mmCIF file of C-alpha atoms and ligand atoms in Angstrom:
data_model
loop_
_atom_site.group_PDB
_atom_site.id
_atom_site.type_symbol
_atom_site.label_atom_id
_atom_site.label_comp_id
_atom_site.label_asym_id
_atom_site.label_seq_id
_atom_site.Cartn_x
_atom_site.Cartn_y
_atom_site.Cartn_z
ATOM 1 C CA UNK A 190 183.316 50.701 2.061
ATOM 2 C CA UNK A 191 184.968 47.387 1.706
ATOM 3 C CA UNK A 192 184.566 44.887 4.653
ATOM 4 C CA UNK A 193 186.264 42.138 5.668
ATOM 5 C CA UNK A 194 185.348 39.618 8.293
ATOM 6 C CA UNK A 195 187.701 37.332 10.394
ATOM 7 C CA UNK A 196 185.920 34.358 12.236
ATOM 8 C CA UNK A 197 186.605 31.112 13.859
ATOM 9 C CA UNK A 198 183.284 29.517 14.776
ATOM 10 C CA UNK A 199 179.463 30.167 14.798
ATOM 11 C CA UNK A 200 179.112 32.925 12.483
ATOM 12 C CA UNK A 201 176.235 34.436 14.044
ATOM 13 C CA UNK A 202 177.188 38.084 14.031
ATOM 14 C CA UNK A 203 178.689 37.595 10.448
ATOM 15 C CA UNK A 204 175.047 36.391 9.398
ATOM 16 C CA UNK A 205 173.580 39.196 11.189
ATOM 17 C CA UNK A 206 175.872 41.562 9.193
ATOM 18 C CA UNK A 207 175.365 39.940 5.544
ATOM 19 C CA UNK A 208 171.471 39.416 6.059
ATOM 20 C CA UNK A 209 170.985 43.027 7.338
ATOM 21 C CA UNK A 210 173.336 44.692 4.524
ATOM 22 C CA UNK A 211 174.171 48.083 6.117
ATOM 23 C CA UNK A 212 173.828 50.558 3.293
ATOM 24 C CA UNK A 213 177.263 51.579 2.138
ATOM 25 C CA UNK A 214 179.041 48.413 3.410
ATOM 26 C CA UNK A 215 180.249 45.754 0.758
ATOM 27 C CA UNK A 216 181.547 42.559 2.392
ATOM 28 C CA UNK A 217 184.195 41.107 0.033
ATOM 29 C CA UNK A 218 186.359 38.448 1.996
ATOM 30 C CA UNK A 219 185.596 36.151 4.902
ATOM 31 C CA UNK A 220 188.923 34.507 6.449
ATOM 32 C CA UNK A 221 188.659 31.675 9.134
ATOM 33 C CA UNK A 222 191.284 30.334 10.954
ATOM 34 C CA UNK A 223 189.485 26.896 11.412
ATOM 35 C CA UNK A 224 188.267 24.721 8.716
ATOM 36 C CA UNK A 225 184.566 23.517 8.880
ATOM 37 C CA UNK A 226 183.017 26.229 11.049
ATOM 38 C CA UNK A 227 179.516 27.317 10.366
ATOM 39 C CA UNK A 228 180.651 30.900 9.684
ATOM 40 C CA UNK A 229 182.037 29.546 6.564
ATOM 41 C CA UNK A 230 178.665 27.973 5.632
ATOM 42 C CA UNK A 231 177.162 31.446 6.287
ATOM 43 C CA UNK A 232 179.602 33.147 3.698
ATOM 44 C CA UNK A 233 178.907 30.890 1.125
ATOM 45 C CA UNK A 234 175.086 31.140 1.517
ATOM 46 C CA UNK A 235 175.639 34.819 1.162
ATOM 47 C CA UNK A 236 178.088 34.627 -1.999
ATOM 48 C CA UNK A 237 180.991 35.922 -0.071
ATOM 49 C CA UNK A 238 184.248 34.974 -0.894
ATOM 50 C CA UNK A 239 185.880 32.821 2.104
ATOM 51 C CA UNK A 240 189.607 31.377 2.884
ATOM 52 C CA UNK A 241 190.635 29.462 5.485
ATOM 53 C CA UNK A 242 194.334 30.434 6.766
ATOM 54 C CA UNK A 243 195.524 27.931 9.211
ATOM 55 C CA UNK A 244 198.653 28.276 11.790
ATOM 56 C CA UNK A 245 199.456 24.682 10.481
ATOM 57 C CA UNK A 246 199.660 25.974 6.703
ATOM 58 C CA UNK A 247 202.169 28.549 7.621
ATOM 59 C CA UNK A 248 204.990 26.634 9.354
ATOM 60 C CA UNK A 249 203.195 26.425 12.422
ATOM 61 C CA UNK A 250 204.087 30.075 12.987
ATOM 62 C CA UNK A 251 201.026 32.373 14.009
ATOM 63 C CA UNK A 252 202.778 35.437 13.186
ATOM 64 C CA UNK A 253 203.602 34.266 9.431
ATOM 65 C CA UNK A 254 199.573 33.502 9.287
ATOM 66 C CA UNK A 255 198.794 36.454 10.662
ATOM 67 C CA UNK A 256 200.732 38.416 7.949
ATOM 68 C CA UNK A 257 198.960 36.203 5.324
ATOM 69 C CA UNK A 258 195.732 37.236 6.918
ATOM 70 C CA UNK A 259 196.671 40.876 6.722
ATOM 71 C CA UNK A 260 198.072 40.677 3.108
ATOM 72 C CA UNK A 261 195.009 38.840 1.922
ATOM 73 C CA UNK A 262 192.809 41.644 3.115
ATOM 74 C CA UNK A 263 195.230 44.136 1.719
ATOM 75 C CA UNK A 264 195.255 42.675 -1.433
ATOM 76 C CA UNK A 265 191.222 42.445 -1.296
ATOM 77 C CA UNK A 266 191.130 46.137 -1.034
ATOM 78 C CA UNK A 267 189.402 45.779 2.229
ATOM 79 C CA UNK A 268 189.150 49.086 4.413
ATOM 80 C CA UNK A 269 187.401 47.770 7.470
ATOM 81 C CA UNK A 270 187.880 44.534 9.115
ATOM 82 C CA UNK A 271 185.444 42.957 11.573
ATOM 83 C CA UNK A 272 186.718 40.377 14.120
ATOM 84 C CA UNK A 273 183.298 38.407 14.587
ATOM 85 C CA UNK A 274 184.173 35.764 17.168
ATOM 86 C CA UNK A 275 187.701 35.399 16.284
ATOM 87 C CA UNK A 276 189.520 33.460 18.946
ATOM 88 C CA UNK A 277 193.224 34.572 18.418
ATOM 89 C CA UNK A 278 195.333 37.191 19.290
ATOM 90 C CA UNK A 279 196.299 39.209 16.085
ATOM 91 C CA UNK A 280 200.004 39.804 16.051
ATOM 92 C CA UNK A 281 202.247 42.466 14.967
ATOM 93 C CA UNK A 282 202.499 40.891 11.319
ATOM 94 C CA UNK A 283 199.012 41.444 10.793
ATOM 95 C CA UNK A 284 199.047 45.066 11.521
ATOM 96 C CA UNK A 285 202.172 45.388 9.605
ATOM 97 C CA UNK A 286 200.481 43.973 6.333
ATOM 98 C CA UNK A 287 197.159 45.394 6.573
ATOM 99 C CA UNK A 288 196.787 49.259 6.437
ATOM 100 C CA UNK A 289 193.061 49.675 7.206
ATOM 101 C CA UNK A 290 190.958 49.671 10.386
ATOM 102 C CA UNK A 291 190.148 46.564 12.530
ATOM 103 C CA UNK A 292 187.192 46.641 15.050
ATOM 104 C CA UNK A 293 185.981 43.620 17.371
ATOM 105 C CA UNK A 294 182.871 42.804 19.275
ATOM 106 C CA UNK A 295 183.053 41.628 22.481
ATOM 107 C CA UNK A 296 180.297 40.269 24.631
ATOM 108 C CA UNK A 297 180.771 42.432 28.249
ATOM 109 C CA UNK A 298 180.900 45.779 29.011
ATOM 110 C CA UNK A 299 184.713 46.318 28.580
ATOM 111 C CA UNK A 300 186.981 46.975 30.248
ATOM 112 C CA UNK A 301 185.320 44.679 32.544
ATOM 113 C CA UNK A 302 185.451 41.034 31.834
ATOM 114 C CA UNK A 303 187.955 41.711 28.798
ATOM 115 C CA UNK A 304 191.544 40.316 28.461
ATOM 116 C CA UNK A 305 193.273 36.892 28.334
ATOM 117 C CA UNK A 306 190.879 33.925 28.234
ATOM 118 C CA UNK A 307 187.748 36.082 28.346
ATOM 119 C CA UNK A 308 186.136 34.419 25.313
ATOM 120 C CA UNK A 309 182.783 32.715 24.755
ATOM 121 C CA UNK A 310 181.120 31.551 27.998
ATOM 122 C CA UNK A 311 184.083 32.527 30.261
ATOM 123 C CA UNK A 312 183.055 36.204 29.972
ATOM 124 C CA UNK A 313 179.342 35.296 30.909
ATOM 125 C CA UNK A 314 180.635 33.302 33.828
ATOM 126 C CA UNK A 315 182.817 36.137 35.094
ATOM 127 C CA UNK A 316 179.758 38.627 35.061
ATOM 128 C CA UNK A 317 177.807 36.322 36.813
ATOM 129 C CA UNK A 318 180.634 35.574 39.481
ATOM 130 C CA UNK A 319 181.301 39.090 39.896
ATOM 131 C CA UNK A 320 178.371 39.248 40.493
ATOM 132 C CA UNK A 321 177.274 42.281 38.247
ATOM 133 C CA UNK A 322 173.788 43.720 37.933
ATOM 134 C CA UNK A 323 174.147 44.249 34.313
ATOM 135 C CA UNK A 324 176.323 43.182 31.365
ATOM 136 C CA UNK A 325 176.200 44.102 27.705
ATOM 137 C CA UNK A 326 178.218 44.593 24.484
ATOM 138 C CA UNK A 327 181.253 46.686 23.410
ATOM 139 C CA UNK A 328 182.352 47.286 20.060
ATOM 140 C CA UNK A 329 186.099 48.691 19.841
ATOM 141 C CA UNK A 330 188.964 49.420 17.673
ATOM 142 C CA UNK A 331 191.403 46.594 17.753
ATOM 143 C CA UNK A 332 194.930 47.441 18.465
ATOM 144 C CA UNK A 333 198.031 45.395 19.501
ATOM 145 C CA UNK A 334 196.842 44.908 23.117
ATOM 146 C CA UNK A 335 193.957 42.534 23.722
ATOM 147 C CA UNK A 336 190.169 44.070 24.345
ATOM 148 C CA UNK A 337 192.129 47.456 24.752
ATOM 149 C CA UNK A 338 191.349 49.849 21.663
ATOM 150 C CA UNK A 339 189.372 52.825 21.834
ATOM 151 C CA UNK A 340 185.536 52.094 22.342
ATOM 152 C CA UNK A 341 182.940 52.657 19.497
ATOM 153 C CA UNK A 342 179.907 51.550 20.978
ATOM 154 C CA UNK A 343 178.344 50.038 23.911
ATOM 155 C CA UNK A 344 175.084 48.955 24.916
ATOM 156 C CA UNK A 345 173.756 47.308 28.184
ATOM 157 C CA UNK A 346 172.049 44.189 29.043
ATOM 158 C CA UNK A 347 170.476 43.559 32.432
ATOM 159 C CA UNK A 348 171.710 40.425 34.189
ATOM 160 C CA UNK A 349 168.097 38.737 35.546
ATOM 161 C CA UNK A 350 167.417 36.511 38.507
ATOM 162 C CA UNK A 351 167.809 33.122 37.586
ATOM 163 C CA UNK A 352 170.291 33.595 34.675
ATOM 164 C CA UNK A 353 173.164 31.273 34.010
ATOM 165 C CA UNK A 354 176.013 31.779 31.681
ATOM 166 C CA UNK A 355 173.835 30.586 28.704
ATOM 167 C CA UNK A 356 170.607 32.270 29.106
ATOM 168 C CA UNK A 357 172.590 35.520 29.798
ATOM 169 C CA UNK A 358 174.922 34.646 26.702
ATOM 170 C CA UNK A 359 171.843 34.335 24.562
ATOM 171 C CA UNK A 360 170.292 37.710 25.459
ATOM 172 C CA UNK A 361 173.669 39.487 25.219
ATOM 173 C CA UNK A 362 173.945 37.858 21.605
ATOM 174 C CA UNK A 363 170.620 39.386 20.523
ATOM 175 C CA UNK A 364 171.938 42.862 21.392
ATOM 176 C CA UNK A 365 175.306 41.963 19.856
ATOM 177 C CA UNK A 366 173.637 41.653 16.454
ATOM 178 C CA UNK A 367 171.621 44.808 16.890
ATOM 179 C CA UNK A 368 174.394 46.987 17.959
ATOM 180 C CA UNK A 369 176.721 45.541 15.267
ATOM 181 C CA UNK A 370 174.450 46.263 12.147
ATOM 182 C CA UNK A 371 174.049 49.679 13.728
ATOM 183 C CA UNK A 372 177.333 50.528 14.151
ATOM 184 C CA UNK A 373 178.607 49.467 11.056
ATOM 185 C CA UNK A 374 175.987 51.159 9.234
ATOM 186 C CA UNK A 375 177.180 54.608 11.176
ATOM 187 C CA UNK A 376 180.956 53.916 10.322
ATOM 188 C CA UNK A 377 179.995 53.358 6.591
ATOM 189 C CA UNK A 378 177.923 56.423 6.626
ATOM 190 C CA UNK A 379 180.445 58.399 8.080
ATOM 191 C CA UNK A 380 183.114 57.192 5.546
ATOM 192 C CA UNK A 381 180.590 57.777 2.793
ATOM 193 C CA UNK A 382 180.046 61.304 3.672
ATOM 194 C CA UNK A 383 183.791 62.162 4.251
ATOM 195 C CA UNK A 384 184.878 60.860 0.578
ATOM 196 C CA UNK A 385 184.806 63.039 -2.343
ATOM 197 C CA UNK A 386 182.080 62.459 -4.869
ATOM 198 C CA UNK A 387 182.747 60.418 -7.673
ATOM 199 C CA UNK A 388 181.105 60.805 -11.203
ATOM 200 C CA UNK A 389 180.332 63.670 -13.220
ATOM 201 C CA UNK A 390 180.500 66.943 -12.008
ATOM 202 C CA UNK A 391 177.463 68.637 -10.475
ATOM 203 C CA UNK A 392 176.532 71.594 -12.593
ATOM 204 C CA UNK A 393 173.702 74.028 -13.439
ATOM 205 C CA UNK A 394 172.028 72.857 -16.695
ATOM 206 C CA UNK A 395 173.695 75.589 -18.992
HETATM 207 C C1 GRF B 271 180.419 36.792 20.330
HETATM 208 O O1 GRF B 271 179.788 36.602 21.494
HETATM 209 C C2 GRF B 271 181.212 37.681 20.271
HETATM 210 O O2 GRF B 271 180.869 38.932 20.866
HETATM 211 C C3 GRF B 271 182.474 37.150 20.450
HETATM 212 O O3 GRF B 271 182.546 35.857 20.134
HETATM 213 C C4 GRF B 271 181.050 35.701 19.763
HETATM 214 C C5 GRF B 271 181.013 35.212 18.553
HETATM 215 O O4 GRF B 271 179.692 34.494 18.251
HETATM 216 N N1 GRF B 271 183.737 38.079 20.318
HETATM 217 P P1 GRF B 271 179.446 34.272 16.364
HETATM 218 O O5 GRF B 271 180.482 33.369 15.988
HETATM 219 O O6 GRF B 271 179.301 35.620 15.857
HETATM 220 O O7 GRF B 271 178.164 33.705 16.577
#
């Protein structure tokens, strides 16, 4: 299954996937909306083609840029796009240009601590302020509504006494990497088993 990844920053989830190489998954294109980010170095280190598509290079219009992102994945034959730390809302032009599936990883137990502004450390601060006894990881389908698509997988992480946003984020991140690799492997296996077999027909040896 041909995988595209959309990133904005550190790229640790991208790195976890490229390092684990889940069976049946072929990473073919990484797109960043920001130049100079570590995620682009991660893609280069693994030999995965990468592009930077900035709003500023598309007349300052985020819709035009999002259409270009969708078109790039479509042209690359991508079947599944992973948002791995992508910090923008995807506008309808993306969904119009790209016909495949898109999933996102979020560092809380959605629907809790999702939605506008719930990115990065803000998520973990919100969990601690609640205060919640546990947090976790959610992987979900991406629709045009932020953090609102059907949930594919979730995993719980305890909030420990003395946790601050940084310590909680670090523990959640370890679980993100594990759940992401496992979920991608499962999706690839499901898609692989539902595809018609290619190659010479199976026959008895007559
Ligand atoms: C992760 O916490 C992910 O869940 C969220 O953004 C962060 C990205 O981290 N969507 P990284 O860039 O994968 O290291």
